PDB file of N, CA and C in Angstrom:
ATOM      1  N   MET A 127      -1.048  30.323  22.393  1.00 72.00           N
ATOM      2  CA  MET A 127      -0.692  30.504  21.005  1.00 72.00           C
ATOM      3  C   MET A 127      -0.490  31.985  20.670  1.00 72.00           C
ATOM      4  N   THR A 128      -1.260  32.829  21.306  1.00 76.00           N
ATOM      5  CA  THR A 128      -1.117  34.256  21.003  1.00 76.00           C
ATOM      6  C   THR A 128       0.238  34.785  21.450  1.00 76.00           C
ATOM      7  N   VAL A 129       0.737  34.262  22.559  1.00 67.00           N
ATOM      8  CA  VAL A 129       2.052  34.697  23.041  1.00 67.00           C
ATOM      9  C   VAL A 129       3.121  34.290  22.040  1.00 67.00           C
ATOM     10  N   LEU A 130       3.031  33.065  21.527  1.00 69.00           N
ATOM     11  CA  LEU A 130       3.993  32.590  20.535  1.00 69.00           C
ATOM     12  C   LEU A 130       3.922  33.446  19.276  1.00 69.00           C
ATOM     13  N   LYS A 131       2.709  33.787  18.844  1.00 76.00           N
ATOM     14  CA  LYS A 131       2.532  34.633  17.663  1.00 76.00           C
ATOM     15  C   LYS A 131       3.170  36.002  17.890  1.00 76.00           C
ATOM     16  N   GLU A 132       2.994  36.538  19.085  1.00 75.00           N
ATOM     17  CA  GLU A 132       3.566  37.851  19.388  1.00 75.00           C
ATOM     18  C   GLU A 132       5.091  37.817  19.357  1.00 75.00           C
ATOM     19  N   PHE A 133       5.683  36.721  19.820  1.00 70.00           N
ATOM     20  CA  PHE A 133       7.144  36.590  19.742  1.00 70.00           C
ATOM     21  C   PHE A 133       7.599  36.512  18.290  1.00 70.00           C
ATOM     22  N   TRP A 134       6.858  35.751  17.474  1.00 74.00           N
ATOM     23  CA  TRP A 134       7.235  35.576  16.070  1.00 74.00           C
ATOM     24  C   TRP A 134       7.098  36.873  15.273  1.00 74.00           C
ATOM     25  N   THR A 135       6.031  37.601  15.532  1.00 80.00           N
ATOM     26  CA  THR A 135       5.799  38.830  14.766  1.00 80.00           C
ATOM     27  C   THR A 135       6.610  40.012  15.280  1.00 80.00           C
ATOM     28  N   GLY A 136       7.198  39.870  16.452  1.00 77.00           N
ATOM     29  CA  GLY A 136       8.008  40.947  17.001  1.00 77.00           C
ATOM     30  C   GLY A 136       7.218  41.913  17.858  1.00 77.00           C
ATOM     31  N   GLU A 137       5.937  41.628  18.087  1.00 77.00           N
ATOM     32  CA  GLU A 137       5.123  42.486  18.940  1.00 77.00           C
ATOM     33  C   GLU A 137       5.602  42.427  20.392  1.00 77.00           C
ATOM     34  N   ARG A 138       6.197  41.315  20.761  1.00 72.00           N
ATOM     35  CA  ARG A 138       6.696  41.133  22.126  1.00 72.00           C
ATOM     36  C   ARG A 138       8.130  40.605  22.020  1.00 72.00           C
ATOM     37  N   GLU A 139       9.012  41.116  22.874  1.00 73.00           N
ATOM     38  CA  GLU A 139      10.403  40.663  22.845  1.00 73.00           C
ATOM     39  C   GLU A 139      10.606  39.496  23.795  1.00 73.00           C
ATOM     40  N   ILE A 140      11.533  38.624  23.423  1.00 65.00           N
ATOM     41  CA  ILE A 140      11.885  37.496  24.279  1.00 65.00           C
ATOM     42  C   ILE A 140      12.762  38.026  25.401  1.00 65.00           C
ATOM     43  N   PRO A 141      12.405  37.770  26.652  1.00 64.00           N
ATOM     44  CA  PRO A 141      13.249  38.253  27.757  1.00 64.00           C
ATOM     45  C   PRO A 141      14.601  37.549  27.740  1.00 64.00           C
ATOM     46  N   THR A 142      15.669  38.339  27.690  1.00 65.00           N
ATOM     47  CA  THR A 142      17.005  37.758  27.573  1.00 65.00           C
ATOM     48  C   THR A 142      17.538  37.255  28.896  1.00 65.00           C
ATOM     49  N   GLY A 143      17.190  37.886  29.991  1.00 61.00           N
ATOM     50  CA  GLY A 143      17.706  37.480  31.292  1.00 61.00           C
ATOM     51  C   GLY A 143      17.165  36.130  31.741  1.00 61.00           C
ATOM     52  N   ALA A 144      15.940  35.823  31.395  1.00 57.00           N
ATOM     53  CA  ALA A 144      15.304  34.590  31.860  1.00 57.00           C
ATOM     54  C   ALA A 144      15.626  33.404  30.963  1.00 57.00           C
ATOM     55  N   ALA A 145      15.921  33.673  29.732  1.00 63.00           N
ATOM     56  CA  ALA A 145      16.177  32.581  28.789  1.00 63.00           C
ATOM     57  C   ALA A 145      17.587  32.040  28.993  1.00 63.00           C
ATOM     58  N   ARG A 146      17.720  30.736  28.903  1.00 71.00           N
ATOM     59  CA  ARG A 146      19.053  30.143  29.030  1.00 71.00           C
ATOM     60  C   ARG A 146      19.736  30.159  27.665  1.00 71.00           C
ATOM     61  N   SER A 147      21.023  30.112  27.683  1.00 78.00           N
ATOM     62  CA  SER A 147      21.770  30.200  26.439  1.00 78.00           C
ATOM     63  C   SER A 147      21.685  28.884  25.676  1.00 78.00           C
ATOM     64  N   VAL A 148      22.027  28.970  24.429  1.00 78.00           N
ATOM     65  CA  VAL A 148      22.011  27.783  23.572  1.00 78.00           C
ATOM     66  C   VAL A 148      23.005  26.756  24.095  1.00 78.00           C
ATOM     67  N   GLU A 149      24.145  27.224  24.560  1.00 83.00           N
ATOM     68  CA  GLU A 149      25.169  26.319  25.087  1.00 83.00           C
ATOM     69  C   GLU A 149      24.653  25.557  26.308  1.00 83.00           C
ATOM     70  N   GLU A 150      23.977  26.273  27.214  1.00 85.00           N
ATOM     71  CA  GLU A 150      23.413  25.612  28.392  1.00 85.00           C
ATOM     72  C   GLU A 150      22.355  24.590  27.989  1.00 85.00           C
ATOM     73  N   TYR A 151      21.511  24.976  27.037  1.00 83.00           N
ATOM     74  CA  TYR A 151      20.466  24.070  26.561  1.00 83.00           C
ATOM     75  C   TYR A 151      21.071  22.798  25.981  1.00 83.00           C
ATOM     76  N   LEU A 152      22.100  22.949  25.150  1.00 87.00           N
ATOM     77  CA  LEU A 152      22.726  21.783  24.525  1.00 87.00           C
ATOM     78  C   LEU A 152      23.405  20.889  25.556  1.00 87.00           C
ATOM     79  N   LYS A 153      24.025  21.496  26.567  1.00 89.00           N
ATOM     80  CA  LYS A 153      24.649  20.698  27.627  1.00 89.00           C
ATOM     81  C   LYS A 153      23.597  19.906  28.397  1.00 89.00           C
ATOM     82  N   GLN A 154      22.474  20.565  28.729  1.00 90.00           N
ATOM     83  CA  GLN A 154      21.402  19.873  29.446  1.00 90.00           C
ATOM     84  C   GLN A 154      20.787  18.772  28.587  1.00 90.00           C
ATOM     85  N   LEU A 155      20.619  19.054  27.302  1.00 92.00           N
ATOM     86  CA  LEU A 155      20.069  18.052  26.392  1.00 92.00           C
ATOM     87  C   LEU A 155      20.995  16.849  26.289  1.00 92.00           C
ATOM     88  N   GLN A 156      22.295  17.091  26.168  1.00 94.00           N
ATOM     89  CA  GLN A 156      23.264  16.001  26.092  1.00 94.00           C
ATOM     90  C   GLN A 156      23.235  15.164  27.365  1.00 94.00           C
ATOM     91  N   LYS A 157      23.146  15.805  28.521  1.00 95.00           N
ATOM     92  CA  LYS A 157      23.083  15.090  29.798  1.00 95.00           C
ATOM     93  C   LYS A 157      21.823  14.227  29.871  1.00 95.00           C
ATOM     94  N   LYS A 158      20.688  14.778  29.465  1.00 95.00           N
ATOM     95  CA  LYS A 158      19.434  14.027  29.486  1.00 95.00           C
ATOM     96  C   LYS A 158      19.498  12.829  28.538  1.00 95.00           C
ATOM     97  N   LEU A 159      20.094  13.029  27.367  1.00 96.00           N
ATOM     98  CA  LEU A 159      20.217  11.928  26.408  1.00 96.00           C
ATOM     99  C   LEU A 159      21.145  10.838  26.935  1.00 96.00           C
ATOM    100  N   GLN A 160      22.239  11.233  27.594  1.00 97.00           N
ATOM    101  CA  GLN A 160      23.139  10.244  28.186  1.00 97.00           C
ATOM    102  C   GLN A 160      22.440   9.464  29.288  1.00 97.00           C
ATOM    103  N   ASP A 161      21.674  10.158  30.121  1.00 97.00           N
ATOM    104  CA  ASP A 161      20.926   9.482  31.186  1.00 97.00           C
ATOM    105  C   ASP A 161      19.911   8.504  30.604  1.00 97.00           C
ATOM    106  N   ALA A 162      19.200   8.935  29.561  1.00 97.00           N
ATOM    107  CA  ALA A 162      18.213   8.062  28.921  1.00 97.00           C
ATOM    108  C   ALA A 162      18.891   6.841  28.309  1.00 97.00           C
ATOM    109  N   HIS A 163      20.073   7.029  27.720  1.00 98.00           N
ATOM    110  CA  HIS A 163      20.813   5.917  27.129  1.00 98.00           C
ATOM    111  C   HIS A 163      21.230   4.918  28.197  1.00 98.00           C
ATOM    112  N   GLU A 164      21.710   5.413  29.330  1.00 98.00           N
ATOM    113  CA  GLU A 164      22.118   4.526  30.426  1.00 98.00           C
ATOM    114  C   GLU A 164      20.933   3.731  30.961  1.00 98.00           C
ATOM    115  N   ILE A 165      19.803   4.394  31.140  1.00 98.00           N
ATOM    116  CA  ILE A 165      18.607   3.704  31.634  1.00 98.00           C
ATOM    117  C   ILE A 165      18.154   2.646  30.635  1.00 98.00           C
ATOM    118  N   ALA A 166      18.154   2.994  29.348  1.00 98.00           N
ATOM    119  CA  ALA A 166      17.743   2.036  28.321  1.00 98.00           C
ATOM    120  C   ALA A 166      18.697   0.848  28.269  1.00 98.00           C
ATOM    121  N   SER A 167      19.995   1.084  28.409  1.00 98.00           N
ATOM    122  CA  SER A 167      20.975  -0.008  28.395  1.00 98.00           C
ATOM    123  C   SER A 167      20.778  -0.936  29.588  1.00 98.00           C
ATOM    124  N   GLU A 168      20.544  -0.352  30.767  1.00 98.00           N
ATOM    125  CA  GLU A 168      20.310  -1.168  31.961  1.00 98.00           C
ATOM    126  C   GLU A 168      19.045  -2.012  31.807  1.00 98.00           C
ATOM    127  N   ASN A 169      17.972  -1.396  31.303  1.00 98.00           N
ATOM    128  CA  ASN A 169      16.725  -2.132  31.104  1.00 98.00           C
ATOM    129  C   ASN A 169      16.893  -3.235  30.073  1.00 98.00           C
ATOM    130  N   SER A 170      17.645  -2.958  29.020  1.00 98.00           N
ATOM    131  CA  SER A 170      17.879  -3.960  27.986  1.00 98.00           C
ATOM    132  C   SER A 170      18.652  -5.150  28.542  1.00 98.00           C
ATOM    133  N   ALA A 171      19.689  -4.879  29.319  1.00 98.00           N
ATOM    134  CA  ALA A 171      20.481  -5.965  29.907  1.00 98.00           C
ATOM    135  C   ALA A 171      19.644  -6.784  30.883  1.00 98.00           C
ATOM    136  N   LYS A 172      18.839  -6.105  31.695  1.00 98.00           N
ATOM    137  CA  LYS A 172      17.985  -6.791  32.662  1.00 98.00           C
ATOM    138  C   LYS A 172      16.966  -7.688  31.945  1.00 98.00           C
ATOM    139  N   ASN A 173      16.348  -7.159  30.893  1.00 98.00           N
ATOM    140  CA  ASN A 173      15.374  -7.943  30.137  1.00 98.00           C
ATOM    141  C   ASN A 173      16.032  -9.101  29.403  1.00 98.00           C
ATOM    142  N   GLN A 174      17.244  -8.905  28.908  1.00 98.00           N
ATOM    143  CA  GLN A 174      17.965  -9.987  28.228  1.00 98.00           C
ATOM    144  C   GLN A 174      18.241 -11.131  29.193  1.00 98.00           C
ATOM    145  N   GLU A 175      18.667 -10.806  30.408  1.00 97.00           N
ATOM    146  CA  GLU A 175      18.905 -11.847  31.415  1.00 97.00           C
ATOM    147  C   GLU A 175      17.615 -12.586  31.751  1.00 97.00           C
ATOM    148  N   ARG A 176      16.518 -11.836  31.881  1.00 97.00           N
ATOM    149  CA  ARG A 176      15.233 -12.443  32.210  1.00 97.00           C
ATOM    150  C   ARG A 176      14.771 -13.379  31.092  1.00 97.00           C
ATOM    151  N   MET A 177      14.905 -12.949  29.839  1.00 97.00           N
ATOM    152  CA  MET A 177      14.496 -13.791  28.709  1.00 97.00           C
ATOM    153  C   MET A 177      15.377 -15.027  28.600  1.00 97.00           C
ATOM    154  N   THR A 178      16.676 -14.866  28.845  1.00 96.00           N
ATOM    155  CA  THR A 178      17.589 -16.006  28.784  1.00 96.00           C
ATOM    156  C   THR A 178      17.238 -17.036  29.843  1.00 96.00           C
ATOM    157  N   SER A 179      16.999 -16.591  31.061  1.00 95.00           N
ATOM    158  CA  SER A 179      16.668 -17.545  32.122  1.00 95.00           C
ATOM    159  C   SER A 179      15.317 -18.199  31.859  1.00 95.00           C
ATOM    160  N   HIS A 180      14.363 -17.468  31.309  1.00 96.00           N
ATOM    161  CA  HIS A 180      13.059 -18.043  30.979  1.00 96.00           C
ATOM    162  C   HIS A 180      13.199 -19.107  29.882  1.00 96.00           C
ATOM    163  N   TYR A 181      14.012 -18.822  28.873  1.00 94.00           N
ATOM    164  CA  TYR A 181      14.233 -19.789  27.799  1.00 94.00           C
ATOM    165  C   TYR A 181      14.932 -21.034  28.334  1.00 94.00           C
ATOM    166  N   ASN A 182      15.921 -20.842  29.189  1.00 92.00           N
ATOM    167  CA  ASN A 182      16.710 -21.964  29.698  1.00 92.00           C
ATOM    168  C   ASN A 182      15.924 -22.882  30.630  1.00 92.00           C
ATOM    169  N   LEU A 183      14.781 -22.437  31.133  1.00 93.00           N
ATOM    170  CA  LEU A 183      13.967 -23.297  31.998  1.00 93.00           C
ATOM    171  C   LEU A 183      13.516 -24.564  31.269  1.00 93.00           C
ATOM    172  N   ARG A 184      13.164 -24.430  29.995  1.00 91.00           N
ATOM    173  CA  ARG A 184      12.615 -25.558  29.251  1.00 91.00           C
ATOM    174  C   ARG A 184      13.565 -26.121  28.184  1.00 91.00           C
ATOM    175  N   SER A 185      14.708 -25.521  28.022  1.00 90.00           N
ATOM    176  CA  SER A 185      15.625 -26.005  26.984  1.00 90.00           C
ATOM    177  C   SER A 185      16.384 -27.238  27.468  1.00 90.00           C
ATOM    178  N   ARG A 186      16.723 -28.080  26.521  1.00 89.00           N
ATOM    179  CA  ARG A 186      17.492 -29.285  26.842  1.00 89.00           C
ATOM    180  C   ARG A 186      18.649 -29.398  25.860  1.00 89.00           C
ATOM    181  N   GLY A 187      19.714 -29.992  26.309  1.00 88.00           N
ATOM    182  CA  GLY A 187      20.853 -30.223  25.439  1.00 88.00           C
ATOM    183  C   GLY A 187      20.551 -31.337  24.447  1.00 88.00           C
ATOM    184  N   LYS A 188      21.197 -31.291  23.319  1.00 87.00           N
ATOM    185  CA  LYS A 188      20.983 -32.309  22.295  1.00 87.00           C
ATOM    186  C   LYS A 188      22.200 -33.230  22.262  1.00 87.00           C
ATOM    187  N   ASN A 189      21.942 -34.507  22.367  1.00 91.00           N
ATOM    188  CA  ASN A 189      23.020 -35.490  22.354  1.00 91.00           C
ATOM    189  C   ASN A 189      22.901 -36.342  21.104  1.00 91.00           C
ATOM    190  N   PHE A 190      23.986 -36.456  20.383  1.00 90.00           N
ATOM    191  CA  PHE A 190      24.028 -37.283  19.184  1.00 90.00           C
ATOM    192  C   PHE A 190      25.105 -38.336  19.360  1.00 90.00           C
ATOM    193  N   SER A 191      24.840 -39.490  18.798  1.00 92.00           N
ATOM    194  CA  SER A 191      25.821 -40.570  18.820  1.00 92.00           C
ATOM    195  C   SER A 191      26.387 -40.735  17.422  1.00 92.00           C
ATOM    196  N   VAL A 192      27.534 -41.355  17.347  1.00 94.00           N
ATOM    197  CA  VAL A 192      28.139 -41.638  16.052  1.00 94.00           C
ATOM    198  C   VAL A 192      27.180 -42.536  15.281  1.00 94.00           C
ATOM    199  N   GLY A 193      26.897 -42.159  14.039  1.00 92.00           N
ATOM    200  CA  GLY A 193      25.996 -42.945  13.205  1.00 92.00           C
ATOM    201  C   GLY A 193      24.580 -42.390  13.164  1.00 92.00           C
ATOM    202  N   ASP A 194      24.226 -41.454  14.042  1.00 93.00           N
ATOM    203  CA  ASP A 194      22.889 -40.851  14.006  1.00 93.00           C
ATOM    204  C   ASP A 194      22.757 -39.994  12.752  1.00 93.00           C
ATOM    205  N   GLU A 195      21.547 -40.025  12.158  1.00 91.00           N
ATOM    206  CA  GLU A 195      21.290 -39.178  10.999  1.00 91.00           C
ATOM    207  C   GLU A 195      20.786 -37.824  11.493  1.00 91.00           C
ATOM    208  N   VAL A 196      21.411 -36.767  11.000  1.00 89.00           N
ATOM    209  CA  VAL A 196      21.040 -35.408  11.393  1.00 89.00           C
ATOM    210  C   VAL A 196      20.950 -34.537  10.151  1.00 89.00           C
ATOM    211  N   LEU A 197      20.218 -33.443  10.248  1.00 85.00           N
ATOM    212  CA  LEU A 197      20.147 -32.464   9.169  1.00 85.00           C
ATOM    213  C   LEU A 197      21.117 -31.330   9.472  1.00 85.00           C
ATOM    214  N   ILE A 198      21.821 -30.879   8.438  1.00 84.00           N
ATOM    215  CA  ILE A 198      22.776 -29.784   8.586  1.00 84.00           C
ATOM    216  C   ILE A 198      22.425 -28.723   7.555  1.00 84.00           C
ATOM    217  N   LEU A 199      22.331 -27.482   7.984  1.00 79.00           N
ATOM    218  CA  LEU A 199      22.089 -26.375   7.069  1.00 79.00           C
ATOM    219  C   LEU A 199      23.438 -25.895   6.553  1.00 79.00           C
ATOM    220  N   MET A 200      23.685 -26.136   5.275  1.00 77.00           N
ATOM    221  CA  MET A 200      24.965 -25.766   4.674  1.00 77.00           C
ATOM    222  C   MET A 200      24.811 -24.466   3.888  1.00 77.00           C
ATOM    223  N   PRO A 201      25.608 -23.451   4.213  1.00 77.00           N
ATOM    224  CA  PRO A 201      25.537 -22.204   3.450  1.00 77.00           C
ATOM    225  C   PRO A 201      26.207 -22.380   2.093  1.00 77.00           C
ATOM    226  N   SER A 202      25.380 -22.584   1.073  1.00 73.00           N
ATOM    227  CA  SER A 202      25.927 -22.782  -0.265  1.00 73.00           C
ATOM    228  C   SER A 202      25.907 -21.488  -1.067  1.00 73.00           C
ATOM    229  N   SER A 203      25.335 -20.441  -0.508  1.00 70.00           N
ATOM    230  CA  SER A 203      25.224 -19.176  -1.214  1.00 70.00           C
ATOM    231  C   SER A 203      25.204 -18.046  -0.187  1.00 70.00           C
ATOM    232  N   THR A 204      25.407 -16.841  -0.651  1.00 76.00           N
ATOM    233  CA  THR A 204      25.300 -15.692   0.243  1.00 76.00           C
ATOM    234  C   THR A 204      23.840 -15.316   0.467  1.00 76.00           C
ATOM    235  N   LEU A 205      22.947 -15.852  -0.349  1.00 73.00           N
ATOM    236  CA  LEU A 205      21.520 -15.598  -0.178  1.00 73.00           C
ATOM    237  C   LEU A 205      20.950 -16.639   0.770  1.00 73.00           C
ATOM    238  N   LYS A 206      20.426 -16.204   1.899  1.00 70.00           N
ATOM    239  CA  LYS A 206      20.019 -17.142   2.937  1.00 70.00           C
ATOM    240  C   LYS A 206      18.862 -18.028   2.509  1.00 70.00           C
ATOM    241  N   LEU A 207      18.058 -17.615   1.548  1.00 73.00           N
ATOM    242  CA  LEU A 207      16.948 -18.454   1.102  1.00 73.00           C
ATOM    243  C   LEU A 207      17.407 -19.571   0.173  1.00 73.00           C
ATOM    244  N   LEU A 208      18.630 -19.489  -0.321  1.00 71.00           N
ATOM    245  CA  LEU A 208      19.142 -20.529  -1.209  1.00 71.00           C
ATOM    246  C   LEU A 208      19.992 -21.560  -0.479  1.00 71.00           C
ATOM    247  N   ASN A 209      20.210 -21.414   0.818  1.00 71.00           N
ATOM    248  CA  ASN A 209      20.964 -22.406   1.582  1.00 71.00           C
ATOM    249  C   ASN A 209      20.196 -23.720   1.600  1.00 71.00           C
ATOM    250  N   THR A 210      20.921 -24.822   1.636  1.00 73.00           N
ATOM    251  CA  THR A 210      20.265 -26.129   1.544  1.00 73.00           C
ATOM    252  C   THR A 210      20.524 -26.953   2.794  1.00 73.00           C
ATOM    253  N   TRP A 211      19.548 -27.816   3.104  1.00 70.00           N
ATOM    254  CA  TRP A 211      19.684 -28.778   4.196  1.00 70.00           C
ATOM    255  C   TRP A 211      20.264 -30.055   3.629  1.00 70.00           C
ATOM    256  N   ILE A 212      21.287 -30.568   4.267  1.00 65.00           N
ATOM    257  CA  ILE A 212      21.910 -31.823   3.827  1.00 65.00           C
ATOM    258  C   ILE A 212      21.635 -32.871   4.877  1.00 65.00           C
TER     259      ILE A 212
END
């Protein structure tokens, strides 16, 4: 903390040769963010496939015959809580 205070107060100068430029920093930051985005997208796709296959293990198709009574959710309004079952 004392080193940081010395830089802020001007008691010590920031070495210019060792510090990277703002442009270099932004390029590295952009690259790291792109890499993180790619990793997150891959993990998301992998998890989506895993969840889909897990769900499909126990799911069954629904078969209806002509004349069967079924419930239908009819959108009668733009408010989803006001939609009615017919």
